CSV table of C-alpha atoms in Angstrom, one decimal:
chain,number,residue,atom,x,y,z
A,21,UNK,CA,83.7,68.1,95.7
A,22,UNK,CA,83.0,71.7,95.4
A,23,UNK,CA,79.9,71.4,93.4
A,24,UNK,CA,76.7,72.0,95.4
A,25,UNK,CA,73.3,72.4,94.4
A,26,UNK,CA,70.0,70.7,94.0
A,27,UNK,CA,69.9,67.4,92.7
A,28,UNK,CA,67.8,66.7,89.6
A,29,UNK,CA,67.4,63.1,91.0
A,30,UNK,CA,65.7,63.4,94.7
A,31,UNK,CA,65.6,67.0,94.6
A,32,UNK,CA,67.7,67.5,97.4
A,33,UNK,CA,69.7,70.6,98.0
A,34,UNK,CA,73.1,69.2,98.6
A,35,UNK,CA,76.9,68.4,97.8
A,36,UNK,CA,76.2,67.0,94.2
A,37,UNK,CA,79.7,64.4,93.9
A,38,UNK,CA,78.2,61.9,91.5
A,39,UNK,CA,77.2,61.9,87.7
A,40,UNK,CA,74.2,60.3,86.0
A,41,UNK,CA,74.5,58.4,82.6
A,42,UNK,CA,74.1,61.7,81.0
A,43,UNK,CA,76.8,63.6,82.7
A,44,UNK,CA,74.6,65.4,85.0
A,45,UNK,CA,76.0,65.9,88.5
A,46,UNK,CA,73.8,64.4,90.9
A,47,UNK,CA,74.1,63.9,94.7
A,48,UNK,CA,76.0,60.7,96.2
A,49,UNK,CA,72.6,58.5,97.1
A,50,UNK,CA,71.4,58.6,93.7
A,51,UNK,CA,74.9,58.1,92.7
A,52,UNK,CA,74.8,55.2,94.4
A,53,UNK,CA,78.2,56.3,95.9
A,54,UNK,CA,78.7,54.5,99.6
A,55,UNK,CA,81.0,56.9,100.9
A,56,UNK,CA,79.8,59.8,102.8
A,57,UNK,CA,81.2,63.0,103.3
A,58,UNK,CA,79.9,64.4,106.3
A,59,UNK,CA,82.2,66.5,108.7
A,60,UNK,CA,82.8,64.6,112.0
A,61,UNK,CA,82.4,67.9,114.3
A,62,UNK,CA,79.6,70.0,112.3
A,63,UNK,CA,78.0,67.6,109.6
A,64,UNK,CA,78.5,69.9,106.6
A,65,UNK,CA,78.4,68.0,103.6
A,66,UNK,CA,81.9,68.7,102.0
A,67,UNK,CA,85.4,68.0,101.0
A,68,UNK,CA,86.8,66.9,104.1
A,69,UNK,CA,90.4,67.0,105.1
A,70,UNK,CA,92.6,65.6,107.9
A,71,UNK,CA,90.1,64.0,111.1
A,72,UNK,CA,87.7,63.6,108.8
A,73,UNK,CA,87.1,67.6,109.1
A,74,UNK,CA,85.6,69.8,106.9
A,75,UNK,CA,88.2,73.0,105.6
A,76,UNK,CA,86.1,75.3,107.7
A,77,UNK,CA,86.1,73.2,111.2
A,78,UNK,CA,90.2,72.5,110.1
A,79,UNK,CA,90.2,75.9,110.1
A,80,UNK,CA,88.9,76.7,114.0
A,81,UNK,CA,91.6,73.7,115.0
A,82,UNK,CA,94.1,75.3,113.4
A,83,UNK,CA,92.9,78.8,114.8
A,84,UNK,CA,92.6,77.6,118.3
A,85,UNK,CA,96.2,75.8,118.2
A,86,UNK,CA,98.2,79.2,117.0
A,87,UNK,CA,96.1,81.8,119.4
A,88,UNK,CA,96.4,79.8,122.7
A,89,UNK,CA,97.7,82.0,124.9
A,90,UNK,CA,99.1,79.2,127.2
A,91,UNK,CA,95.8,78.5,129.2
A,92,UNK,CA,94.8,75.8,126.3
A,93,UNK,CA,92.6,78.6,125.1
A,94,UNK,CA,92.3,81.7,122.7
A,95,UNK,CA,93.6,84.5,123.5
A,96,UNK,CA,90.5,86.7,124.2
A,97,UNK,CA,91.5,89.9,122.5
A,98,UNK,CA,91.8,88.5,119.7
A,99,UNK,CA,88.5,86.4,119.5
A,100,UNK,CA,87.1,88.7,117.0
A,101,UNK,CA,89.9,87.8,114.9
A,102,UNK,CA,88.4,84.1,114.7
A,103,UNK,CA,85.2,85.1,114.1
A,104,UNK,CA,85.7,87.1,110.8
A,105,UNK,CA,88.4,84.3,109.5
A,106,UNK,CA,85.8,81.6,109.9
A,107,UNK,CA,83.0,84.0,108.4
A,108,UNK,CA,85.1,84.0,105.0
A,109,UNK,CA,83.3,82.4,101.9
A,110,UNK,CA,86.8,80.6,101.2
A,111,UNK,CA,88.3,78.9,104.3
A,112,UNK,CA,90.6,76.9,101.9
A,113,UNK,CA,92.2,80.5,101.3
A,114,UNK,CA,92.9,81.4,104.9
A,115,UNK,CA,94.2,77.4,105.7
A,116,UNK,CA,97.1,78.1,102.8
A,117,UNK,CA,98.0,81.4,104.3
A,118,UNK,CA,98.2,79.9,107.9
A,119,UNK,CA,100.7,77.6,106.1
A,120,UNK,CA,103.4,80.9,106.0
A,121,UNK,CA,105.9,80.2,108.7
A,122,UNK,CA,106.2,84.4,109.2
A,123,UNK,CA,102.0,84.6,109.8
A,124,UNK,CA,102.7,81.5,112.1
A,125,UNK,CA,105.2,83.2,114.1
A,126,UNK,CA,103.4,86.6,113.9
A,127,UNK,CA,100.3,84.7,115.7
A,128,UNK,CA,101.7,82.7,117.9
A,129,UNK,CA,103.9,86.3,119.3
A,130,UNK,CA,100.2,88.5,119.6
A,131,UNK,CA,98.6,85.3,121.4
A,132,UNK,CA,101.1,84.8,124.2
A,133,UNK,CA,102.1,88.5,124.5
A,134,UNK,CA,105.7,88.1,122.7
A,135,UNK,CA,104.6,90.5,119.8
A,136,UNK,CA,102.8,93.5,121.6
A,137,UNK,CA,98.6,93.5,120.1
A,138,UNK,CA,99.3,97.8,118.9
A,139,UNK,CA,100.0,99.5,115.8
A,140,UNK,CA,103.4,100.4,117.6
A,141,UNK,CA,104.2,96.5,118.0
A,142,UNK,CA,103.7,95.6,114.5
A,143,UNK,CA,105.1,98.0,112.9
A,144,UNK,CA,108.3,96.8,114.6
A,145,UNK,CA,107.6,93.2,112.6
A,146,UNK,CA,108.9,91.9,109.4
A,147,UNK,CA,108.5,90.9,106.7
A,148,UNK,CA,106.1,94.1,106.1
A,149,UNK,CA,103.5,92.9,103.4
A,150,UNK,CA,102.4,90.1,105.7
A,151,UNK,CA,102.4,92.6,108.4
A,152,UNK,CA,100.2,94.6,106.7
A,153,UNK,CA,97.8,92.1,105.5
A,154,UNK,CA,97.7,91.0,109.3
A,155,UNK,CA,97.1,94.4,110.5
A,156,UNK,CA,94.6,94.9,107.8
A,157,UNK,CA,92.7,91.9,109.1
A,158,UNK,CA,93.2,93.0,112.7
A,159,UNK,CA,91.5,96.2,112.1
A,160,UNK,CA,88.7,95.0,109.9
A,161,UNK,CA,87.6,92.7,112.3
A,162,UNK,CA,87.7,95.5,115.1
A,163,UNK,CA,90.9,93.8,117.2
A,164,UNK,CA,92.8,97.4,116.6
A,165,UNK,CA,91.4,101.1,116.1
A,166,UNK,CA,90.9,101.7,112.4
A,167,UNK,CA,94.0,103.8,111.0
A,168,UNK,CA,94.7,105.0,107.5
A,169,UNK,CA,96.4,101.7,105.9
A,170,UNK,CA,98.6,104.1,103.6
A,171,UNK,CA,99.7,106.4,106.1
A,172,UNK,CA,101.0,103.6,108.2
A,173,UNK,CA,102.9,102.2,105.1
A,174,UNK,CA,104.2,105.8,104.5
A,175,UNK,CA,105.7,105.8,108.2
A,176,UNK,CA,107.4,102.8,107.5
A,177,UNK,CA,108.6,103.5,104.6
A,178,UNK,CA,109.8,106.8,106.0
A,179,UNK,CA,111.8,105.1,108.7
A,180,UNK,CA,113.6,103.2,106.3
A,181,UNK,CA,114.3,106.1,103.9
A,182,UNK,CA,115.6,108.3,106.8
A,183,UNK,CA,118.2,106.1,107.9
A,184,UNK,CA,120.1,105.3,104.5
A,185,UNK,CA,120.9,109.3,104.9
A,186,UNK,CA,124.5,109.5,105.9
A,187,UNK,CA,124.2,113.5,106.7
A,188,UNK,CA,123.0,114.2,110.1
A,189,UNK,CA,122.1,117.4,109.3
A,190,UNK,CA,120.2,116.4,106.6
A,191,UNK,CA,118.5,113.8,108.2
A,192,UNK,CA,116.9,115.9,110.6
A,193,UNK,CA,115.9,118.4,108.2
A,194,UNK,CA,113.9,116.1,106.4
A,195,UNK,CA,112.5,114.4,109.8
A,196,UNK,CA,111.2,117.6,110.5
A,197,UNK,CA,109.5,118.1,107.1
A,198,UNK,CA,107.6,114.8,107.7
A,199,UNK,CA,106.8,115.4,111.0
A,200,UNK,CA,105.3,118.9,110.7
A,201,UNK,CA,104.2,119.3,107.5
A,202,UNK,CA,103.8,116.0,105.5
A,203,UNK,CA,102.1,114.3,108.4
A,204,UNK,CA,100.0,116.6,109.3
A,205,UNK,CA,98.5,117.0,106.2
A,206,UNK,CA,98.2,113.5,105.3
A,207,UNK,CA,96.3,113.0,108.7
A,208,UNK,CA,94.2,115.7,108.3
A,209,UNK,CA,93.2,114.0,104.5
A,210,UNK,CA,92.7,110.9,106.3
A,211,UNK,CA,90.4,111.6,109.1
A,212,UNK,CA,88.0,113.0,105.6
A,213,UNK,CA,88.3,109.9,103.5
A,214,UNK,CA,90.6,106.9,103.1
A,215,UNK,CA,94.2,108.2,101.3
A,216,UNK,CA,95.3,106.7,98.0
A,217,UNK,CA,98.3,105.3,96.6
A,218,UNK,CA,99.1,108.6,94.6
A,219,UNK,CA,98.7,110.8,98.0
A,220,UNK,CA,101.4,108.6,99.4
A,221,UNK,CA,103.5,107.8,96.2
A,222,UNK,CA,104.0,112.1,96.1
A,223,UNK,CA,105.0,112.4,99.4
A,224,UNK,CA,107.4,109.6,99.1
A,225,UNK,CA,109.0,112.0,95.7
A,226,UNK,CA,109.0,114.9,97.9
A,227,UNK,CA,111.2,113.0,100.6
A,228,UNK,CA,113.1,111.6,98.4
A,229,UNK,CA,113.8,115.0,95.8
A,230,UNK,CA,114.3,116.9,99.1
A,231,UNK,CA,117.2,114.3,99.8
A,232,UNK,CA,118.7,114.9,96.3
A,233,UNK,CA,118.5,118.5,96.8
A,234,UNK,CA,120.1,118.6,100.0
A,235,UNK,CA,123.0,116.5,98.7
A,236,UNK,CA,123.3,118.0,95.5
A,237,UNK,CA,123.6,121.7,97.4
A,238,UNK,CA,126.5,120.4,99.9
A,239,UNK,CA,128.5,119.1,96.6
A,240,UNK,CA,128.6,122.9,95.3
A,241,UNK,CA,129.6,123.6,98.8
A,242,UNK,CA,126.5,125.4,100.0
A,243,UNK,CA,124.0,124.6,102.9
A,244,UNK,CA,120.1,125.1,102.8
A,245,UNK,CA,120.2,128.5,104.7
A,246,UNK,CA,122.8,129.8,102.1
A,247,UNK,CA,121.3,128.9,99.6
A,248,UNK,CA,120.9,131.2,96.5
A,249,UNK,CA,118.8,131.9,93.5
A,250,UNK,CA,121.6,130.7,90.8
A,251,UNK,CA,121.4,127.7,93.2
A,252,UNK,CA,117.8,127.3,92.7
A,253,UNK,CA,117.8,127.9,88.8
A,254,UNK,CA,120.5,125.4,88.3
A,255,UNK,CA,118.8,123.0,90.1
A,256,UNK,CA,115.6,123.1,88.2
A,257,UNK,CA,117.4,124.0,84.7
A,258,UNK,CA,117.9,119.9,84.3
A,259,UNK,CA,115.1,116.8,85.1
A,260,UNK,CA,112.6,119.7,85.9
A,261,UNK,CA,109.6,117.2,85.5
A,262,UNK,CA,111.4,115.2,88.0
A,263,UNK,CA,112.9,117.6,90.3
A,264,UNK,CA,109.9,119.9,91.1
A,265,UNK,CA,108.4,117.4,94.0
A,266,UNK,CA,111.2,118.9,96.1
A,267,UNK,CA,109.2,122.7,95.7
A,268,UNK,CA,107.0,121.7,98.8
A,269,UNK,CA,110.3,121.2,100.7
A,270,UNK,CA,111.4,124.5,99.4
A,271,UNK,CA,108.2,126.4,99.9
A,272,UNK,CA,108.5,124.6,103.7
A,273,UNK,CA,112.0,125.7,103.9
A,274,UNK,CA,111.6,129.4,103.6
A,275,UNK,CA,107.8,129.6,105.2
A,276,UNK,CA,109.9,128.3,108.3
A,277,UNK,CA,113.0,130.3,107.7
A,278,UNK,CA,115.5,127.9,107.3
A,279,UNK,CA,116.0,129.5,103.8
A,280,UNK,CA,116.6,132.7,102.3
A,281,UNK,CA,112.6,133.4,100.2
A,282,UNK,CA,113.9,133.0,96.9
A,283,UNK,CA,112.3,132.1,93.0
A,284,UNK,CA,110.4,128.5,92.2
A,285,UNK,CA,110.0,128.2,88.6
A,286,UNK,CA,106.4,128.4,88.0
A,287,UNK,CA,104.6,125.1,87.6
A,288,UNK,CA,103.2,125.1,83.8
A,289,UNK,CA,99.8,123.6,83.0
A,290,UNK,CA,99.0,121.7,80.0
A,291,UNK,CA,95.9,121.9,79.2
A,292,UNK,CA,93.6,119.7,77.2
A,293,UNK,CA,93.9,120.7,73.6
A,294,UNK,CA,91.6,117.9,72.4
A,295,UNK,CA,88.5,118.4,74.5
A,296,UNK,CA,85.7,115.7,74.1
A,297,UNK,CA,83.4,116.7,72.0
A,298,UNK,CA,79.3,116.7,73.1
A,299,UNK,CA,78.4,114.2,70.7
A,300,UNK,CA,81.4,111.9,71.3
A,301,UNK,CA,80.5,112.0,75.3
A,302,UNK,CA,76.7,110.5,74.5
A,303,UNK,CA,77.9,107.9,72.5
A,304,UNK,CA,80.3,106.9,75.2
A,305,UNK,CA,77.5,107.0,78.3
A,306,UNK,CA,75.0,105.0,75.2
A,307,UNK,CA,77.7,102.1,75.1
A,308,UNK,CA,78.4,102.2,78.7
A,309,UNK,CA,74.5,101.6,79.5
A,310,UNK,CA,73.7,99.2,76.8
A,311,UNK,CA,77.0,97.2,76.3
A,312,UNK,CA,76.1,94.2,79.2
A,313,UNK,CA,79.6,92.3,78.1
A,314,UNK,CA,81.6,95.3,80.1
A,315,UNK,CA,82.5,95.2,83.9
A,316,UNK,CA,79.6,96.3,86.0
A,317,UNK,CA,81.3,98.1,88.6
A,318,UNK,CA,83.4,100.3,85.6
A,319,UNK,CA,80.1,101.0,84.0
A,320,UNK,CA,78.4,101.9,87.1
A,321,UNK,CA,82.0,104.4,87.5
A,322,UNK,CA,82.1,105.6,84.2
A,323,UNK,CA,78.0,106.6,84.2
A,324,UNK,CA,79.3,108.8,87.2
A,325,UNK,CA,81.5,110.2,85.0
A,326,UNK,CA,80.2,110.8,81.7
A,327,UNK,CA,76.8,112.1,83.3
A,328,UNK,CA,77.1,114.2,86.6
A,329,UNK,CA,80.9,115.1,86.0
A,330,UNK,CA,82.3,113.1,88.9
A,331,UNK,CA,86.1,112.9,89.7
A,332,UNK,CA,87.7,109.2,90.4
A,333,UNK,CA,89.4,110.3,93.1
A,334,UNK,CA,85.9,111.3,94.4
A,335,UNK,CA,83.7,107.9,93.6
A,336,UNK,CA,86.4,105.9,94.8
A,337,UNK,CA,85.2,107.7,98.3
A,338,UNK,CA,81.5,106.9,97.9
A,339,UNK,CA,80.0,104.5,100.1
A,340,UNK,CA,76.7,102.5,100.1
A,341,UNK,CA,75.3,104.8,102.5
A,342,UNK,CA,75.8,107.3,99.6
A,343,UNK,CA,73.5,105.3,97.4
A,344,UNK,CA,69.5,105.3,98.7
A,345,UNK,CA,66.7,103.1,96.2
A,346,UNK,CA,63.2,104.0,97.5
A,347,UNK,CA,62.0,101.4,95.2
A,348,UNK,CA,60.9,104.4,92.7
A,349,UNK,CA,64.1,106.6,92.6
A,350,UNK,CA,67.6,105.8,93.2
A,351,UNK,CA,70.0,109.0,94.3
A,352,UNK,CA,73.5,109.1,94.8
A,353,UNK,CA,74.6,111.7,97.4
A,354,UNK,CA,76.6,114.0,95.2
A,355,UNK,CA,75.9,117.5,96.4
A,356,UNK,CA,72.8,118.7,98.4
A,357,UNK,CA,70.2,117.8,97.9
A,358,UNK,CA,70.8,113.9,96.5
A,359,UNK,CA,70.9,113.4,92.8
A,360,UNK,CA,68.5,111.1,91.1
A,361,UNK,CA,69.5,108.8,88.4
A,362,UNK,CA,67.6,108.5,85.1
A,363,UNK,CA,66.9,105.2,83.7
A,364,UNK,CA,68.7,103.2,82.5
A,365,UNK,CA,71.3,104.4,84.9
A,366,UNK,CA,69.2,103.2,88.3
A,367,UNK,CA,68.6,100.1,86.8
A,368,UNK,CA,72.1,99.9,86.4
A,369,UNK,CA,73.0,101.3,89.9
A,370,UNK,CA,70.5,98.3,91.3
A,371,UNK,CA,72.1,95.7,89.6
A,372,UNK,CA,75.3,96.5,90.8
A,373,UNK,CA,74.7,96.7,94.5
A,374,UNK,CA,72.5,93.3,94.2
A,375,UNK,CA,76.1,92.1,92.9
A,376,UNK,CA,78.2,94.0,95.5
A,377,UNK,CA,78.2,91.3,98.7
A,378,UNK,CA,79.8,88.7,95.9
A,379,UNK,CA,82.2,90.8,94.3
A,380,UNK,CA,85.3,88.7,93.8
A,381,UNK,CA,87.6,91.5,94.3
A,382,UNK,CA,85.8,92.8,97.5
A,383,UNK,CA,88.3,92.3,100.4
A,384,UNK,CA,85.5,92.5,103.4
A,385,UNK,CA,82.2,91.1,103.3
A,386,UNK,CA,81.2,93.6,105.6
A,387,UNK,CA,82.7,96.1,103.5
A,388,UNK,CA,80.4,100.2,103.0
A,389,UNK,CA,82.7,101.1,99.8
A,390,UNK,CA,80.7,101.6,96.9
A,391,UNK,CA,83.6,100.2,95.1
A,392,UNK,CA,85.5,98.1,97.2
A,393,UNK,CA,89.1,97.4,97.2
A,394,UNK,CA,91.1,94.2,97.3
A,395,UNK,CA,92.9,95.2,100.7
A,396,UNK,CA,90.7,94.7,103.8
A,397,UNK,CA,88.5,98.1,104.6
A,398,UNK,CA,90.4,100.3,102.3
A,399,UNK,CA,88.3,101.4,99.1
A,400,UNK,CA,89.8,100.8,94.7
A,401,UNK,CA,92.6,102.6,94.1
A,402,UNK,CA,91.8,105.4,91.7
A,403,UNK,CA,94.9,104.8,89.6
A,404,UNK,CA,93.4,101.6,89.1
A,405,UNK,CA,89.6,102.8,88.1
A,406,UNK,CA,91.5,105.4,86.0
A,407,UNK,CA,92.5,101.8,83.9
A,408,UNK,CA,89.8,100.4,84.1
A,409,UNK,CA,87.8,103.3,82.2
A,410,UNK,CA,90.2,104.0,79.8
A,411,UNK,CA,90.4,100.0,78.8
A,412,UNK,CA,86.5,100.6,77.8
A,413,UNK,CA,87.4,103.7,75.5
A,414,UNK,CA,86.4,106.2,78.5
A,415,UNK,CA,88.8,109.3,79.2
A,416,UNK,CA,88.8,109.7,83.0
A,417,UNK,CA,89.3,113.8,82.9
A,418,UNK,CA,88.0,114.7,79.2
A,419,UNK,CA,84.6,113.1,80.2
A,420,UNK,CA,84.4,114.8,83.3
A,421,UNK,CA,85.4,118.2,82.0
A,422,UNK,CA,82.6,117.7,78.9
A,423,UNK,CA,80.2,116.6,81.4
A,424,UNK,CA,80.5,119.7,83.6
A,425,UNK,CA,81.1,122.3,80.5
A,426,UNK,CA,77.5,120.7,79.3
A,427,UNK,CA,75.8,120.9,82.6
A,428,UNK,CA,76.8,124.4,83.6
A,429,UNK,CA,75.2,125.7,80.1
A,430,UNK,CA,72.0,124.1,81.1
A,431,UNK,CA,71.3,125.7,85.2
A,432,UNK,CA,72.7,127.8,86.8
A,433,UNK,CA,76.5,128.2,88.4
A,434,UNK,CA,75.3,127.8,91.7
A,435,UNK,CA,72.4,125.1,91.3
A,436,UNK,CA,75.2,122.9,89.3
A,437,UNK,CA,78.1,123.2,92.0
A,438,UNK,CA,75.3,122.5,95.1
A,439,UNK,CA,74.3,119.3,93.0
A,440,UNK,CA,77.1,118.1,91.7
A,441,UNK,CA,79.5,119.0,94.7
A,442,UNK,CA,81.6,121.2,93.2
A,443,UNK,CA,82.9,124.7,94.2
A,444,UNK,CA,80.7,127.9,93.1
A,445,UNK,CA,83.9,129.5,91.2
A,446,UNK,CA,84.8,126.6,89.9
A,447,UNK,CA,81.1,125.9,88.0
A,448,UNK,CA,81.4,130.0,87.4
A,449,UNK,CA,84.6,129.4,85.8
A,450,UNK,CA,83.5,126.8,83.6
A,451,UNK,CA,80.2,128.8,82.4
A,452,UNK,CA,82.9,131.9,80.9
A,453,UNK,CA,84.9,129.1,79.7
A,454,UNK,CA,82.1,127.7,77.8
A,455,UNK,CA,81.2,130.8,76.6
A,456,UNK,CA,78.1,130.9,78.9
A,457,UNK,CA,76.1,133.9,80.3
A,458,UNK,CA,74.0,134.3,83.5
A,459,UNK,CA,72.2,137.1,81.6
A,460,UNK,CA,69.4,134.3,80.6
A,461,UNK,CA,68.6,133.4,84.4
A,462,UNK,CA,65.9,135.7,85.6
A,463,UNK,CA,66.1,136.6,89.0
A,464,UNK,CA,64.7,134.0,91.2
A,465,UNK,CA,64.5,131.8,88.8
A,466,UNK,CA,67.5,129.4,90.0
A,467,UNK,CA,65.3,127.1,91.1
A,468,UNK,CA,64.5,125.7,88.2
């Protein structure tokens, strides 16, 4: 009943139910099957279900009975809500999650003015997951302003962290921290680009080692602004790895003068002692272009990678707007001006984007990410890309740092970090690292 097509028989274009004597799925007439399966209200041709209803007409009636506002009819704010539920490619998906008694409840509250329709409303709701999903769907269909999905999640989880704190004093403290610090920076990050999981999942250790530090200083009887440097030491001398997200409380602490301007331990940096060698980075980007049995969009993210030195963090960012195909050339907006791709890499880059609008894992079909997430609106975690590379033998950081170490040796500093959007001392960096000299460029020659 889900098999549609065109019928080798009549050559009809239709809901193909039937079988001939070969096994071939064929359409009910030449089936000779004398049941039809028309929809009552729109004629689709389809599995129908109760009222001899097709699952995307079942899914209007059920729409229209949870969103009456009392007037027999739906509430008009959120008619755009409708819309983009009955625009989904899968209305069998949306009538299962209309079955949960808590999206039920949630519905009926916005529709009759129980459950105010803000971002201040919900977040009062439980249970949280299928309040987010709703808000999700809310803002992706324009019903609410767009607001940072993580951030929101952060606040709530915030609330709740704040209250299992016993300690007043402490409490505050650390409501303070969020509010002028955390907060402000994560909504500053926001209004650039989407935030990720990791932004959010830091913050949460800072709250949460700030907490620890605060209780473990009032068990050696001492309070944050008497706090002293054998305090400090102590604190970091065991679980450093997992005690140095409370530093940005610190830091916080004495910039504000709540404590004395004592000594953090220096934050040591590993760095890569195995970089990826020239040679090994080519093979990578030749399998990568040439292997067809790998994912698309990793491919299309690990090309990025291997070949103009591009972070996850950034591509997760990128949008289609980023991506222009003249029908010649095909540039990704990188830096200024656009980069062109080389072939194979456009052709790559076009098949991908002909695939994008039926991406499985896409949560919006209206959705700009270049690599779409699975939540409504928000773009692929990069913790998640970061997998997905290094499942086809692709080092996230080594093949960027190779890429950029190879690129600087081959233009300028400048010309490379105006491409590639990276920072001029950064690119500068990299050429003394690589053991590169600007003594070759003539002057005026960084054109080239």
């Amino acid at each position: 009943m889900r098999i549609r097509g065109r019928c080798p028989g009549c050559g009809t274009d239709r809901l193909l139910p039937g079988r001939d004597t070969d096994g071939t799925t064929i359409c009910r007439d030449c089936a000779g099957i004398t049941r039809d399966f028309f929809c009552d209200r729109c004629r689709f041709e389809g599995l129908l279900l109760g009222g001899r209803l097709c699952e995307r007409c079942t899914l209007a009636e059920t729409l229209a009975r949870l969103l009456d506002n009392g007037t027999g009819h739906t509430a008009p704010p959120l008619l755009p809500l409708v819309t983009a539920l009955l625009e989904t490619d899968r209305p069998k998906s949306r009538l299962i999650w209309l079955r949960n008694p808590n999206v039920v409840r949630l519905l009926r509250g916005l529709a009759t003015g129980g459950i105010p329709l803000t971002h201040e409303g919900l977040h009062q709701e439980t249970p949280w997951r299928t309040v987010v999903h709703l808000r999700d769907l809310l803002m992706d269909s324009g019903v609410l302003l767009l607001v940072d999905r993580q951030l929101m999640l952060y606040q709530r989880w915030l609330t709740e962290r704040l209250i299992t704190i016993e300690e007043p004093e402490h409490r505050r403290l650390l409501h303070h921290f969020a509010t002028w610090h955390q907060m402000r920076r994560l909504r500053a990050k926001a209004e650039k680009k989407p935030l990720g999981r990791s932004q959010i999942s830091q913050v949460k250790q800072e709250i949460t080692q700030a907490g620890a530090f605060l209780a473990w200083l009032a068990d050696r009887s001492g309070t944050i602004d008497h706090c002293r440097q054998a305090d400090l030491d102590a604190w970091h001398t065991e679980k450093l790895a997992t005690r140095r997200p409370a530093q940005t409380f610190l830091r916080w602490c004495m910039k504000t003068g709540r404590m004395p301007h004592l000594t953090l331990p220096p934050q040591v940096i590993n760095h890569d002692q195995a970089p990826l060698h020239q040679h090994r980075r080519l093979v990578m980007l030749r399998r990568v272009l040439n292997d067809d049995s790998l994912p698309q969009r990793t491919r299309v993210a690990a090309a990025l990678v291997l070949l103009y030195a591009q972070s996850v963090t950034r591509i997760v960012g990128f949008t289609l707007d980023d991506v222009t195909d003249d029908g010649t050339t095909v540039t990704v907006r990188l830096g200024d001006p656009p980069s062109p791709l080389p072939e194979p890499v456009a052709d790559l880059m076009r098949s991908y984007l002909r695939s994008h609008r039926h991406l499985t894992y896409a949560s919006s079909r209206s959705s700009r990410w270049l690599f779409p997430g699975r939540q409504p609106g928000q773009p692929m975690n990069p913790a998640s890309l970061q997998d997905h590379l290094r499942k086809i033998g692709v080092p996230p950081q080594r093949g960027r740092t190779s890429a950029i170490r190879h690129l600087v040796l081959q233009a300028p500093a400048p010309v490379i970090a105006k491409a590639l959007g990276y920072h001029d001392k950064t690119t500068t960096r990299l050429v003394t690292e690589a053991g590169g000299t600007w003594s070759r460029y003539a002057p005026g020659d960084h054109s080239r």
